[in-house]
Coordinates of C-alpha atoms in Angstrom, one line a residue:
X1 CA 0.0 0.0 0.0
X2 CA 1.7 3.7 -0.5
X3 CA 3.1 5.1 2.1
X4 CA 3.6 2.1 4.4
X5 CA 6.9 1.1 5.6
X6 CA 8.7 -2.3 4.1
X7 CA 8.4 -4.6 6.6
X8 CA 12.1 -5.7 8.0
X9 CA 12.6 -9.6 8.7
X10 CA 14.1 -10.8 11.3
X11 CA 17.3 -12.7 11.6
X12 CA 17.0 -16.7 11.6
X13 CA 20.0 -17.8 13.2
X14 CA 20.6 -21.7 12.7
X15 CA 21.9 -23.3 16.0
X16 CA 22.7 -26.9 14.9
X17 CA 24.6 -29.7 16.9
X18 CA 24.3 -33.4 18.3
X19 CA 20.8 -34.7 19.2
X20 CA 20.4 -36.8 22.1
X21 CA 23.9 -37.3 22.4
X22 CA 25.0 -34.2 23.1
X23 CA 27.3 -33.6 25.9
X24 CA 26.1 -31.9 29.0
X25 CA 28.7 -28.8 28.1
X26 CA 27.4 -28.5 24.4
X27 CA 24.0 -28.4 25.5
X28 CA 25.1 -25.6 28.3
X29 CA 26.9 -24.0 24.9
X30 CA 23.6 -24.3 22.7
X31 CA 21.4 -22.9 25.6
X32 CA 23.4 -19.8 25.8
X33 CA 23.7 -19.4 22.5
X34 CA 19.8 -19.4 22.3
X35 CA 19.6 -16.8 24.8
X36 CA 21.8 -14.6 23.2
X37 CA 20.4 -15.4 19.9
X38 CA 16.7 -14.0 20.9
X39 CA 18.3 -11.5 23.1
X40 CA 19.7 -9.8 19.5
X41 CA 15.9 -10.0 18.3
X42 CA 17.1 -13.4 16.2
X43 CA 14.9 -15.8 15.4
X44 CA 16.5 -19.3 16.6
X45 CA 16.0 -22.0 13.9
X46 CA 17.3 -25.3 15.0
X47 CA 16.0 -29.1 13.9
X48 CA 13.6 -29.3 16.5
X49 CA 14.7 -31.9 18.6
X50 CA 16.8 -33.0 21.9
X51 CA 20.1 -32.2 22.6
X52 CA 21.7 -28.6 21.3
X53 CA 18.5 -28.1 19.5
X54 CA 16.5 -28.3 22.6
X55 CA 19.1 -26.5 24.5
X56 CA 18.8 -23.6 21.9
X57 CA 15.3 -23.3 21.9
X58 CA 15.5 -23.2 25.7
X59 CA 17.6 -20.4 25.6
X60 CA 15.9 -18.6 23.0
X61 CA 12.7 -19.3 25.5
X62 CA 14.1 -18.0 29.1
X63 CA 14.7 -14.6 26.6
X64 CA 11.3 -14.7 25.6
X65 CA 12.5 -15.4 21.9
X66 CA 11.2 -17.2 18.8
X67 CA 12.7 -20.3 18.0
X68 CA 11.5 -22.5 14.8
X69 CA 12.3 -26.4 14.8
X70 CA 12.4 -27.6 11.3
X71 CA 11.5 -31.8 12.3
X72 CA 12.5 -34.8 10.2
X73 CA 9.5 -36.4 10.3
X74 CA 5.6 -35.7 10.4
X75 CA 5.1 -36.1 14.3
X76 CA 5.3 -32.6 16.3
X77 CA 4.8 -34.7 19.2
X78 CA 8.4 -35.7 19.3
X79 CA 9.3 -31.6 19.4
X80 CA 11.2 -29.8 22.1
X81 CA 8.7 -28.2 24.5
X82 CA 10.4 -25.4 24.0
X83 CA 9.9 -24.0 20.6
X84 CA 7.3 -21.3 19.2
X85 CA 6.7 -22.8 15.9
X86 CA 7.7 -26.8 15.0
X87 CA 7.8 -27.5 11.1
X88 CA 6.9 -31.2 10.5
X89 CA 8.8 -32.1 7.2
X90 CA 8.7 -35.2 6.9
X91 CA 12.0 -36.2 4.5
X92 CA 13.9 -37.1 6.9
X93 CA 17.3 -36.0 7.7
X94 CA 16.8 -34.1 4.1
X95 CA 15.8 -31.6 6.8
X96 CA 19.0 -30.5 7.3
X97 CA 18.8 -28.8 4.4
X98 CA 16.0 -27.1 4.6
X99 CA 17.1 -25.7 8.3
X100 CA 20.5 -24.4 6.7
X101 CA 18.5 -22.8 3.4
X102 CA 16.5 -21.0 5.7
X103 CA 19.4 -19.3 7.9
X104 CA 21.3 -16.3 7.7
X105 CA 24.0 -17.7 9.5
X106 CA 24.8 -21.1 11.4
X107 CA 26.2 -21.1 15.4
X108 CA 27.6 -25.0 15.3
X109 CA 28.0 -26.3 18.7
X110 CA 29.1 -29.5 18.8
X111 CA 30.0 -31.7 15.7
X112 CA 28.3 -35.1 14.5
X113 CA 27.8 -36.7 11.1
X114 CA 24.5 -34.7 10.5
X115 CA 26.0 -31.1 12.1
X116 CA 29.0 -31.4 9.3
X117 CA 26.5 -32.3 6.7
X118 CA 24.7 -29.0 7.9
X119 CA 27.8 -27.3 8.1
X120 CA 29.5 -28.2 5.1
X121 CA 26.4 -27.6 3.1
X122 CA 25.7 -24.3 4.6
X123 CA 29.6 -22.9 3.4
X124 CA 30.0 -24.2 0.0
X125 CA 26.3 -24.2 -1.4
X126 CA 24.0 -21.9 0.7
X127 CA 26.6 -19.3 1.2
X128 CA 25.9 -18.9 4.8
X129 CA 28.2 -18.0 7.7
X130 CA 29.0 -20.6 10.2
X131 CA 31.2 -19.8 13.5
X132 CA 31.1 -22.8 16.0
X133 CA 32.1 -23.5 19.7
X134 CA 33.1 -27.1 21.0
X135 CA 34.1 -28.5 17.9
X136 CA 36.5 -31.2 17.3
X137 CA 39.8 -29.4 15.8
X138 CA 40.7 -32.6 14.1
X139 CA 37.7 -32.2 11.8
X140 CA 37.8 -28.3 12.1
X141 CA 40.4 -27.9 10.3
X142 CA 39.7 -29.7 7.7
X143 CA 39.5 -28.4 3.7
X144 CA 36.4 -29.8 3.5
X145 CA 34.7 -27.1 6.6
X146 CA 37.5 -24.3 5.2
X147 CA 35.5 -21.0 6.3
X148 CA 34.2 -21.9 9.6
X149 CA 35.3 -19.8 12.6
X150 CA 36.1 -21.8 15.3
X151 CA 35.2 -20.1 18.5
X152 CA 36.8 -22.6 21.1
X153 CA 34.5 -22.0 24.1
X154 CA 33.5 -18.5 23.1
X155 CA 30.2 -18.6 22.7
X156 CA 29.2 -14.9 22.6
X157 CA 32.3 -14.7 20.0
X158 CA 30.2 -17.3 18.4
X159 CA 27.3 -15.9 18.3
X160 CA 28.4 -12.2 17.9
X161 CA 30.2 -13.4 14.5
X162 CA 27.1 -15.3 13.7
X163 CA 24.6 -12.3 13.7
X164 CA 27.7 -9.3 12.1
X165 CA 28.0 -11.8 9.0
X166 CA 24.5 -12.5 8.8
X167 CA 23.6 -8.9 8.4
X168 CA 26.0 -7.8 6.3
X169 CA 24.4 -10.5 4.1
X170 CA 20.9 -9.6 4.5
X171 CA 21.3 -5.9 4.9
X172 CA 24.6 -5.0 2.9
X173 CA 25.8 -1.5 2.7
X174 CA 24.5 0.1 -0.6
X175 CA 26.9 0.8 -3.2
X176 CA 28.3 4.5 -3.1
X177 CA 27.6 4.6 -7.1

């Protein structure tokens, strides 16, 4: 309509990491980085389930966030209790893909078959940033995950490299032409 302002979209923030087997420090990790996530005014998108992607939408919950879970399957009973909005896919793990299509930028916590799959997909053909914390340097550093930050620990380094890359891909300066 004239004179109405463009509405601005938020920031979907993939946190991504091991399910159920997630250690008790990457799931600390994933909650903070939920927090600080919806804190920002990011929406947290995550695959839905237990683990970091619970832990992340439990952060993103104590801030009184929006997180999105992006399932692998068709029951949203299985969904953390946690999340604002559950996406039942049903493809499977062809979710992953979907999650990291729909990001700005990926917070990795945590590495497992499916995170590098997430990861690896979101550097070389999405196009999105990925810093991580608690990842194995072994795999790391690896050709194959060439681009990702490794944070150590540093979650808020994480995070904070997470949402500057982000917006400078949504929102990039205009051109002085």
């Amino acid at each position: 309509m004239p004179g109405e302002r463009p509405l601005v979209r938020r920031l979907q923030i993939g946190v991504v990491g091991p399910g159920d087997d997630a250690t008790p420090h990457q799931r600390e990790l994933a909650h903070r980085a939920g927090n600080l996530l919806a804190r920002s005014g990011a929406v947290v998108v995550c695959g839905g389930l237990g683990g970091v992607m619970d832990a992340a939408a439990a952060g993103a919950a104590t801030a009184g966030g929006t997180s999105i879970g992006i399932l692998p399957d068709a029951d949203a009973d299985r969904a953390s209790r946690h999340l604002t909005h559950v996406v039942c896919t049903g493809i499977g793990e062809a979710r992953n893909f979907v999650l990291v299509n729909s990001c700005d930028a990926i917070v990795a916590v945590g590495l497992n078959p499916g995170t590098v799959v997430e990861v690896v997909h979101a550097l070389h053909k999405a196009g999105g940033p990925v810093a991580g914390v608690d990842l194995d340097p072994a795999v790391a550093s690896g050709t194959v995950l060439a681009g990702l930050v490794d944070c150590g620990d540093r979650v808020e380094e994480a995070v904070t490299d997470a949402l500057r890359r982000a917006d400078e891909r949504v929102r990039p300066e205009p051109s002085s032409s």
